[in-house]
PDB file of N, CA and C in Angstrom:
ATOM      1  N   ILE A 179       0.830  -1.187   0.000  1.00  0.00           N
ATOM      2  CA  ILE A 179       0.000   0.000   0.000  1.00  0.00           C
ATOM      3  C   ILE A 179       0.872   1.246   0.000  1.00  0.00           C
ATOM      4  N   GLY A 180       1.970   1.215   0.731  1.00  0.00           N
ATOM      5  CA  GLY A 180       2.855   2.371   0.799  1.00  0.00           C
ATOM      6  C   GLY A 180       3.399   2.770  -0.560  1.00  0.00           C
ATOM      7  N   ARG A 181       3.828   1.792  -1.343  1.00  0.00           N
ATOM      8  CA  ARG A 181       4.349   2.083  -2.689  1.00  0.00           C
ATOM      9  C   ARG A 181       3.263   2.672  -3.578  1.00  0.00           C
ATOM     10  N   THR A 182       2.077   2.140  -3.459  1.00  0.00           N
ATOM     11  CA  THR A 182       0.963   2.642  -4.263  1.00  0.00           C
ATOM     12  C   THR A 182       0.675   4.093  -3.924  1.00  0.00           C
ATOM     13  N   LEU A 183       0.626   4.412  -2.649  1.00  0.00           N
ATOM     14  CA  LEU A 183       0.365   5.788  -2.232  1.00  0.00           C
ATOM     15  C   LEU A 183       1.470   6.730  -2.685  1.00  0.00           C
ATOM     16  N   MET A 184       2.719   6.283  -2.609  1.00  0.00           N
ATOM     17  CA  MET A 184       3.832   7.111  -3.070  1.00  0.00           C
ATOM     18  C   MET A 184       3.745   7.336  -4.576  1.00  0.00           C
ATOM     19  N   ALA A 185       3.401   6.300  -5.319  1.00  0.00           N
ATOM     20  CA  ALA A 185       3.271   6.439  -6.772  1.00  0.00           C
ATOM     21  C   ALA A 185       2.137   7.392  -7.125  1.00  0.00           C
ATOM     22  N   MET A 186       1.034   7.295  -6.400  1.00  0.00           N
ATOM     23  CA  MET A 186      -0.091   8.190  -6.665  1.00  0.00           C
ATOM     24  C   MET A 186       0.275   9.640  -6.357  1.00  0.00           C
ATOM     25  N   ALA A 187       1.028   9.864  -5.300  1.00  0.00           N
ATOM     26  CA  ALA A 187       1.431  11.216  -4.924  1.00  0.00           C
ATOM     27  C   ALA A 187       2.375  11.825  -5.949  1.00  0.00           C
ATOM     28  N   ALA A 188       3.203  11.000  -6.578  1.00  0.00           N
ATOM     29  CA  ALA A 188       4.176  11.486  -7.553  1.00  0.00           C
ATOM     30  C   ALA A 188       3.588  11.628  -8.954  1.00  0.00           C
ATOM     31  N   ARG A 189       2.407  11.124  -9.149  1.00  0.00           N
ATOM     32  CA  ARG A 189       1.779  11.125 -10.473  1.00  0.00           C
ATOM     33  C   ARG A 189       1.439  12.549 -10.917  1.00  0.00           C
ATOM     34  N   THR A 190       1.666  12.831 -12.195  1.00  0.00           N
ATOM     35  CA  THR A 190       1.344  14.127 -12.772  1.00  0.00           C
ATOM     36  C   THR A 190      -0.162  14.247 -12.956  1.00  0.00           C
ATOM     37  N   ASP A 191      -0.713  15.394 -12.600  1.00  0.00           N
ATOM     38  CA  ASP A 191      -2.142  15.640 -12.776  1.00  0.00           C
ATOM     39  C   ASP A 191      -2.412  15.984 -14.239  1.00  0.00           C
ATOM     40  N   THR A 192      -3.143  15.131 -14.918  1.00  0.00           N
ATOM     41  CA  THR A 192      -3.472  15.365 -16.328  1.00  0.00           C
ATOM     42  C   THR A 192      -4.950  15.707 -16.519  1.00  0.00           C
ATOM     43  N   SER A 193      -5.641  16.017 -15.431  1.00  0.00           N
ATOM     44  CA  SER A 193      -7.074  16.305 -15.546  1.00  0.00           C
ATOM     45  C   SER A 193      -7.352  17.530 -16.412  1.00  0.00           C
ATOM     46  N   GLY A 194      -6.386  18.409 -16.567  1.00  0.00           N
ATOM     47  CA  GLY A 194      -6.559  19.577 -17.427  1.00  0.00           C
ATOM     48  C   GLY A 194      -6.712  19.226 -18.896  1.00  0.00           C
ATOM     49  N   LYS A 195      -6.410  18.003 -19.253  1.00  0.00           N
ATOM     50  CA  LYS A 195      -6.509  17.569 -20.646  1.00  0.00           C
ATOM     51  C   LYS A 195      -7.819  16.845 -20.953  1.00  0.00           C
ATOM     52  N   LEU A 196      -8.677  16.678 -19.953  1.00  0.00           N
ATOM     53  CA  LEU A 196      -9.914  15.926 -20.178  1.00  0.00           C
ATOM     54  C   LEU A 196     -10.763  16.516 -21.294  1.00  0.00           C
ATOM     55  N   ASP A 197     -10.812  17.837 -21.385  1.00  0.00           N
ATOM     56  CA  ASP A 197     -11.641  18.455 -22.420  1.00  0.00           C
ATOM     57  C   ASP A 197     -11.066  18.283 -23.824  1.00  0.00           C
ATOM     58  N   GLU A 198      -9.877  17.721 -23.939  1.00  0.00           N
ATOM     59  CA  GLU A 198      -9.292  17.433 -25.251  1.00  0.00           C
ATOM     60  C   GLU A 198      -9.772  16.090 -25.808  1.00  0.00           C
ATOM     61  N   ILE A 199     -10.400  15.283 -24.987  1.00  0.00           N
ATOM     62  CA  ILE A 199     -10.883  13.970 -25.436  1.00  0.00           C
ATOM     63  C   ILE A 199     -12.114  14.182 -26.300  1.00  0.00           C
ATOM     64  N   LYS A 200     -12.060  13.718 -27.531  1.00  0.00           N
ATOM     65  CA  LYS A 200     -13.142  13.940 -28.493  1.00  0.00           C
ATOM     66  C   LYS A 200     -13.760  12.639 -28.990  1.00  0.00           C
ATOM     67  N   MET A 201     -13.499  11.546 -28.341  1.00  0.00           N
ATOM     68  CA  MET A 201     -14.044  10.261 -28.775  1.00  0.00           C
ATOM     69  C   MET A 201     -15.019   9.745 -27.729  1.00  0.00           C
ATOM     70  N   PRO A 202     -15.916   8.849 -28.124  1.00  0.00           N
ATOM     71  CA  PRO A 202     -16.851   8.280 -27.148  1.00  0.00           C
ATOM     72  C   PRO A 202     -16.088   7.670 -25.974  1.00  0.00           C
ATOM     73  N   THR A 203     -16.520   8.016 -24.789  1.00  0.00           N
ATOM     74  CA  THR A 203     -15.822   7.601 -23.574  1.00  0.00           C
ATOM     75  C   THR A 203     -16.832   7.109 -22.548  1.00  0.00           C
ATOM     76  N   LEU A 204     -16.592   5.940 -22.020  1.00  0.00           N
ATOM     77  CA  LEU A 204     -17.434   5.396 -20.963  1.00  0.00           C
ATOM     78  C   LEU A 204     -16.716   5.581 -19.633  1.00  0.00           C
ATOM     79  N   ILE A 205     -17.368   6.261 -18.721  1.00  0.00           N
ATOM     80  CA  ILE A 205     -16.837   6.461 -17.376  1.00  0.00           C
ATOM     81  C   ILE A 205     -17.709   5.643 -16.433  1.00  0.00           C
ATOM     82  N   MET A 206     -17.099   4.680 -15.762  1.00  0.00           N
ATOM     83  CA  MET A 206     -17.839   3.877 -14.792  1.00  0.00           C
ATOM     84  C   MET A 206     -17.180   4.031 -13.430  1.00  0.00           C
ATOM     85  N   VAL A 207     -18.018   4.158 -12.419  1.00  0.00           N
ATOM     86  CA  VAL A 207     -17.526   4.342 -11.061  1.00  0.00           C
ATOM     87  C   VAL A 207     -18.456   3.612 -10.101  1.00  0.00           C
ATOM     88  N   GLY A 208     -17.880   3.011  -9.091  1.00  0.00           N
ATOM     89  CA  GLY A 208     -18.691   2.375  -8.059  1.00  0.00           C
ATOM     90  C   GLY A 208     -19.324   3.425  -7.161  1.00  0.00           C
ATOM     91  N   GLU A 209     -20.551   3.194  -6.767  1.00  0.00           N
ATOM     92  CA  GLU A 209     -21.251   4.193  -5.947  1.00  0.00           C
ATOM     93  C   GLU A 209     -20.561   4.436  -4.603  1.00  0.00           C
ATOM     94  N   HIS A 210     -19.746   3.497  -4.143  1.00  0.00           N
ATOM     95  CA  HIS A 210     -19.056   3.637  -2.857  1.00  0.00           C
ATOM     96  C   HIS A 210     -17.546   3.826  -3.028  1.00  0.00           C
ATOM     97  N   ASP A 211     -17.114   4.220  -4.219  1.00  0.00           N
ATOM     98  CA  ASP A 211     -15.685   4.384  -4.504  1.00  0.00           C
ATOM     99  C   ASP A 211     -15.122   5.549  -3.697  1.00  0.00           C
ATOM    100  N   LYS A 212     -14.110   5.276  -2.895  1.00  0.00           N
ATOM    101  CA  LYS A 212     -13.446   6.313  -2.098  1.00  0.00           C
ATOM    102  C   LYS A 212     -12.195   6.841  -2.805  1.00  0.00           C
ATOM    103  N   VAL A 213     -11.613   6.044  -3.712  1.00  0.00           N
ATOM    104  CA  VAL A 213     -10.402   6.450  -4.429  1.00  0.00           C
ATOM    105  C   VAL A 213     -10.751   7.483  -5.495  1.00  0.00           C
ATOM    106  N   THR A 214     -11.720   7.167  -6.320  1.00  0.00           N
ATOM    107  CA  THR A 214     -12.244   8.090  -7.325  1.00  0.00           C
ATOM    108  C   THR A 214     -13.749   8.156  -7.094  1.00  0.00           C
ATOM    109  N   PRO A 215     -14.200   9.034  -6.218  1.00  0.00           N
ATOM    110  CA  PRO A 215     -15.615   9.046  -5.860  1.00  0.00           C
ATOM    111  C   PRO A 215     -16.515   9.464  -7.025  1.00  0.00           C
ATOM    112  N   PRO A 216     -17.789   9.118  -6.952  1.00  0.00           N
ATOM    113  CA  PRO A 216     -18.720   9.479  -8.024  1.00  0.00           C
ATOM    114  C   PRO A 216     -18.705  10.964  -8.382  1.00  0.00           C
ATOM    115  N   ILE A 217     -18.475  11.835  -7.427  1.00  0.00           N
ATOM    116  CA  ILE A 217     -18.425  13.270  -7.740  1.00  0.00           C
ATOM    117  C   ILE A 217     -17.256  13.583  -8.668  1.00  0.00           C
ATOM    118  N   ALA A 218     -16.136  12.871  -8.517  1.00  0.00           N
ATOM    119  CA  ALA A 218     -14.990  13.056  -9.414  1.00  0.00           C
ATOM    120  C   ALA A 218     -15.318  12.516 -10.798  1.00  0.00           C
ATOM    121  N   ALA A 219     -16.007  11.386 -10.847  1.00  0.00           N
ATOM    122  CA  ALA A 219     -16.420  10.825 -12.136  1.00  0.00           C
ATOM    123  C   ALA A 219     -17.404  11.764 -12.828  1.00  0.00           C
ATOM    124  N   GLN A 220     -18.297  12.378 -12.064  1.00  0.00           N
ATOM    125  CA  GLN A 220     -19.243  13.348 -12.625  1.00  0.00           C
ATOM    126  C   GLN A 220     -18.497  14.537 -13.218  1.00  0.00           C
ATOM    127  N   SER A 221     -17.469  14.989 -12.531  1.00  0.00           N
ATOM    128  CA  SER A 221     -16.650  16.095 -13.032  1.00  0.00           C
ATOM    129  C   SER A 221     -15.967  15.716 -14.346  1.00  0.00           C
ATOM    130  N   MET A 222     -15.438  14.487 -14.425  1.00  0.00           N
ATOM    131  CA  MET A 222     -14.833  14.012 -15.677  1.00  0.00           C
ATOM    132  C   MET A 222     -15.875  13.992 -16.792  1.00  0.00           C
ATOM    133  N   HIS A 223     -17.029  13.467 -16.471  1.00  0.00           N
ATOM    134  CA  HIS A 223     -18.124  13.364 -17.445  1.00  0.00           C
ATOM    135  C   HIS A 223     -18.490  14.744 -18.000  1.00  0.00           C
ATOM    136  N   GLU A 224     -18.540  15.734 -17.145  1.00  0.00           N
ATOM    137  CA  GLU A 224     -18.890  17.085 -17.578  1.00  0.00           C
ATOM    138  C   GLU A 224     -17.829  17.693 -18.476  1.00  0.00           C
ATOM    139  N   ARG A 225     -16.598  17.237 -18.369  1.00  0.00           N
ATOM    140  CA  ARG A 225     -15.506  17.806 -19.160  1.00  0.00           C
ATOM    141  C   ARG A 225     -15.218  17.037 -20.439  1.00  0.00           C
ATOM    142  N   ILE A 226     -15.673  15.800 -20.539  1.00  0.00           N
ATOM    143  CA  ILE A 226     -15.445  15.002 -21.747  1.00  0.00           C
ATOM    144  C   ILE A 226     -16.732  15.039 -22.560  1.00  0.00           C
ATOM    145  N   GLU A 227     -16.658  15.731 -23.677  1.00  0.00           N
ATOM    146  CA  GLU A 227     -17.833  16.038 -24.492  1.00  0.00           C
ATOM    147  C   GLU A 227     -18.696  14.829 -24.836  1.00  0.00           C
ATOM    148  N   SER A 228     -18.108  13.772 -25.294  1.00  0.00           N
ATOM    149  CA  SER A 228     -18.893  12.620 -25.762  1.00  0.00           C
ATOM    150  C   SER A 228     -18.842  11.462 -24.765  1.00  0.00           C
ATOM    151  N   SER A 229     -18.916  11.800 -23.487  1.00  0.00           N
ATOM    152  CA  SER A 229     -18.815  10.749 -22.474  1.00  0.00           C
ATOM    153  C   SER A 229     -20.180  10.304 -21.976  1.00  0.00           C
ATOM    154  N   GLN A 230     -20.163   9.133 -21.414  1.00  0.00           N
ATOM    155  CA  GLN A 230     -21.344   8.533 -20.788  1.00  0.00           C
ATOM    156  C   GLN A 230     -20.911   8.103 -19.395  1.00  0.00           C
ATOM    157  N   LEU A 231     -21.688   8.468 -18.388  1.00  0.00           N
ATOM    158  CA  LEU A 231     -21.361   8.131 -17.006  1.00  0.00           C
ATOM    159  C   LEU A 231     -22.314   7.070 -16.489  1.00  0.00           C
ATOM    160  N   GLU A 232     -21.749   6.020 -15.926  1.00  0.00           N
ATOM    161  CA  GLU A 232     -22.540   4.967 -15.288  1.00  0.00           C
ATOM    162  C   GLU A 232     -22.008   4.770 -13.875  1.00  0.00           C
ATOM    163  N   ILE A 233     -22.893   4.873 -12.903  1.00  0.00           N
ATOM    164  CA  ILE A 233     -22.532   4.639 -11.509  1.00  0.00           C
ATOM    165  C   ILE A 233     -22.979   3.224 -11.151  1.00  0.00           C
ATOM    166  N   ILE A 234     -22.023   2.400 -10.779  1.00  0.00           N
ATOM    167  CA  ILE A 234     -22.277   0.984 -10.517  1.00  0.00           C
ATOM    168  C   ILE A 234     -22.726   0.814  -9.060  1.00  0.00           C
ATOM    169  N   PRO A 235     -23.953   0.323  -8.859  1.00  0.00           N
ATOM    170  CA  PRO A 235     -24.445   0.146  -7.486  1.00  0.00           C
ATOM    171  C   PRO A 235     -23.724  -1.001  -6.771  1.00  0.00           C
ATOM    172  N   ASP A 236     -23.726  -0.918  -5.461  1.00  0.00           N
ATOM    173  CA  ASP A 236     -23.150  -1.978  -4.614  1.00  0.00           C
ATOM    174  C   ASP A 236     -21.698  -2.276  -4.972  1.00  0.00           C
ATOM    175  N   ALA A 237     -20.937  -1.239  -5.319  1.00  0.00           N
ATOM    176  CA  ALA A 237     -19.535  -1.425  -5.698  1.00  0.00           C
ATOM    177  C   ALA A 237     -18.721  -0.226  -5.226  1.00  0.00           C
ATOM    178  N   ALA A 238     -17.420  -0.467  -5.060  1.00  0.00           N
ATOM    179  CA  ALA A 238     -16.488   0.601  -4.707  1.00  0.00           C
ATOM    180  C   ALA A 238     -15.512   0.777  -5.875  1.00  0.00           C
ATOM    181  N   HIS A 239     -14.205   0.804  -5.590  1.00  0.00           N
ATOM    182  CA  HIS A 239     -13.216   1.109  -6.631  1.00  0.00           C
ATOM    183  C   HIS A 239     -13.010  -0.027  -7.633  1.00  0.00           C
ATOM    184  N   MET A 240     -13.295  -1.243  -7.242  1.00  0.00           N
ATOM    185  CA  MET A 240     -13.103  -2.378  -8.153  1.00  0.00           C
ATOM    186  C   MET A 240     -14.465  -2.885  -8.621  1.00  0.00           C
ATOM    187  N   SER A 241     -15.214  -1.992  -9.236  1.00  0.00           N
ATOM    188  CA  SER A 241     -16.604  -2.296  -9.598  1.00  0.00           C
ATOM    189  C   SER A 241     -16.728  -3.476 -10.557  1.00  0.00           C
ATOM    190  N   ASN A 242     -15.713  -3.707 -11.379  1.00  0.00           N
ATOM    191  CA  ASN A 242     -15.768  -4.852 -12.295  1.00  0.00           C
ATOM    192  C   ASN A 242     -15.728  -6.184 -11.543  1.00  0.00           C
ATOM    193  N   LEU A 243     -15.150  -6.191 -10.353  1.00  0.00           N
ATOM    194  CA  LEU A 243     -15.109  -7.403  -9.531  1.00  0.00           C
ATOM    195  C   LEU A 243     -16.238  -7.436  -8.500  1.00  0.00           C
ATOM    196  N   GLU A 244     -16.635  -6.280  -8.030  1.00  0.00           N
ATOM    197  CA  GLU A 244     -17.621  -6.196  -6.957  1.00  0.00           C
ATOM    198  C   GLU A 244     -19.062  -6.315  -7.453  1.00  0.00           C
ATOM    199  N   ASN A 245     -19.295  -5.901  -8.691  1.00  0.00           N
ATOM    200  CA  ASN A 245     -20.622  -6.040  -9.292  1.00  0.00           C
ATOM    201  C   ASN A 245     -20.435  -6.303 -10.790  1.00  0.00           C
ATOM    202  N   PRO A 246     -19.879  -7.458 -11.143  1.00  0.00           N
ATOM    203  CA  PRO A 246     -19.537  -7.732 -12.540  1.00  0.00           C
ATOM    204  C   PRO A 246     -20.737  -7.718 -13.482  1.00  0.00           C
ATOM    205  N   ALA A 247     -21.888  -8.154 -13.035  1.00  0.00           N
ATOM    206  CA  ALA A 247     -23.058  -8.181 -13.925  1.00  0.00           C
ATOM    207  C   ALA A 247     -23.427  -6.767 -14.365  1.00  0.00           C
ATOM    208  N   GLU A 248     -23.468  -5.844 -13.430  1.00  0.00           N
ATOM    209  CA  GLU A 248     -23.820  -4.452 -13.755  1.00  0.00           C
ATOM    210  C   GLU A 248     -22.723  -3.803 -14.595  1.00  0.00           C
ATOM    211  N   PHE A 249     -21.479  -4.038 -14.217  1.00  0.00           N
ATOM    212  CA  PHE A 249     -20.343  -3.500 -14.963  1.00  0.00           C
ATOM    213  C   PHE A 249     -20.383  -3.980 -16.414  1.00  0.00           C
ATOM    214  N   ASN A 250     -20.529  -5.287 -16.604  1.00  0.00           N
ATOM    215  CA  ASN A 250     -20.540  -5.860 -17.951  1.00  0.00           C
ATOM    216  C   ASN A 250     -21.737  -5.389 -18.760  1.00  0.00           C
ATOM    217  N   LYS A 251     -22.881  -5.222 -18.114  1.00  0.00           N
ATOM    218  CA  LYS A 251     -24.074  -4.726 -18.811  1.00  0.00           C
ATOM    219  C   LYS A 251     -23.793  -3.363 -19.449  1.00  0.00           C
ATOM    220  N   HIS A 252     -23.203  -2.452 -18.679  1.00  0.00           N
ATOM    221  CA  HIS A 252     -22.919  -1.110 -19.197  1.00  0.00           C
ATOM    222  C   HIS A 252     -21.803  -1.130 -20.234  1.00  0.00           C
ATOM    223  N   LEU A 253     -20.788  -1.947 -20.004  1.00  0.00           N
ATOM    224  CA  LEU A 253     -19.683  -2.035 -20.957  1.00  0.00           C
ATOM    225  C   LEU A 253     -20.162  -2.582 -22.296  1.00  0.00           C
ATOM    226  N   LEU A 254     -20.929  -3.657 -22.275  1.00  0.00           N
ATOM    227  CA  LEU A 254     -21.418  -4.256 -23.521  1.00  0.00           C
ATOM    228  C   LEU A 254     -22.376  -3.324 -24.250  1.00  0.00           C
ATOM    229  N   ALA A 255     -23.228  -2.616 -23.527  1.00  0.00           N
ATOM    230  CA  ALA A 255     -24.142  -1.659 -24.160  1.00  0.00           C
ATOM    231  C   ALA A 255     -23.353  -0.534 -24.828  1.00  0.00           C
ATOM    232  N   PHE A 256     -22.312  -0.059 -24.166  1.00  0.00           N
ATOM    233  CA  PHE A 256     -21.469   0.988 -24.733  1.00  0.00           C
ATOM    234  C   PHE A 256     -20.772   0.496 -25.999  1.00  0.00           C
ATOM    235  N   LEU A 257     -20.218  -0.696 -25.953  1.00  0.00           N
ATOM    236  CA  LEU A 257     -19.537  -1.255 -27.125  1.00  0.00           C
ATOM    237  C   LEU A 257     -20.513  -1.499 -28.272  1.00  0.00           C
ATOM    238  N   ASP A 258     -21.728  -1.933 -27.954  1.00  0.00           N
ATOM    239  CA  ASP A 258     -22.743  -2.119 -28.993  1.00  0.00           C
ATOM    240  C   ASP A 258     -23.069  -0.800 -29.679  1.00  0.00           C
ATOM    241  N   LYS A 259     -23.145   0.285 -28.918  1.00  0.00           N
ATOM    242  CA  LYS A 259     -23.414   1.601 -29.512  1.00  0.00           C
ATOM    243  C   LYS A 259     -22.282   2.017 -30.446  1.00  0.00           C
ATOM    244  N   LEU A 260     -21.062   1.661 -30.100  1.00  0.00           N
ATOM    245  CA  LEU A 260     -19.924   2.016 -30.947  1.00  0.00           C
ATOM    246  C   LEU A 260     -19.964   1.270 -32.278  1.00  0.00           C
ATOM    247  N   LYS A 261     -20.502   0.048 -32.251  1.00  0.00           N
ATOM    248  CA  LYS A 261     -20.563  -0.759 -33.480  1.00  0.00           C
ATOM    249  C   LYS A 261     -21.586  -0.215 -34.466  1.00  0.00           C
ATOM    250  N   SER A 262     -22.627   0.459 -33.964  1.00  0.00           N
ATOM    251  CA  SER A 262     -23.688   0.920 -34.874  1.00  0.00           C
ATOM    252  C   SER A 262     -23.423   2.280 -35.459  1.00  0.00           C
TER     253      SER A 262
END
């Protein structure tokens, strides 16, 4: 955990570039995520023009493992939209 926290602290903040993203983007966040809380995901969504935000219920930061059915439902729907 210590190494992870040190790496996160040293990481460059690139959030200023979010508005440069011009492609369809799926943002998924667990409703109980403390690392990247839903309010942060909402902020990303507001800055990425063609984004879609899905809040995964009964999940925290590892929503793909904590609620895989809901995660996969949103991921597959997003990918299906890209195909059409």
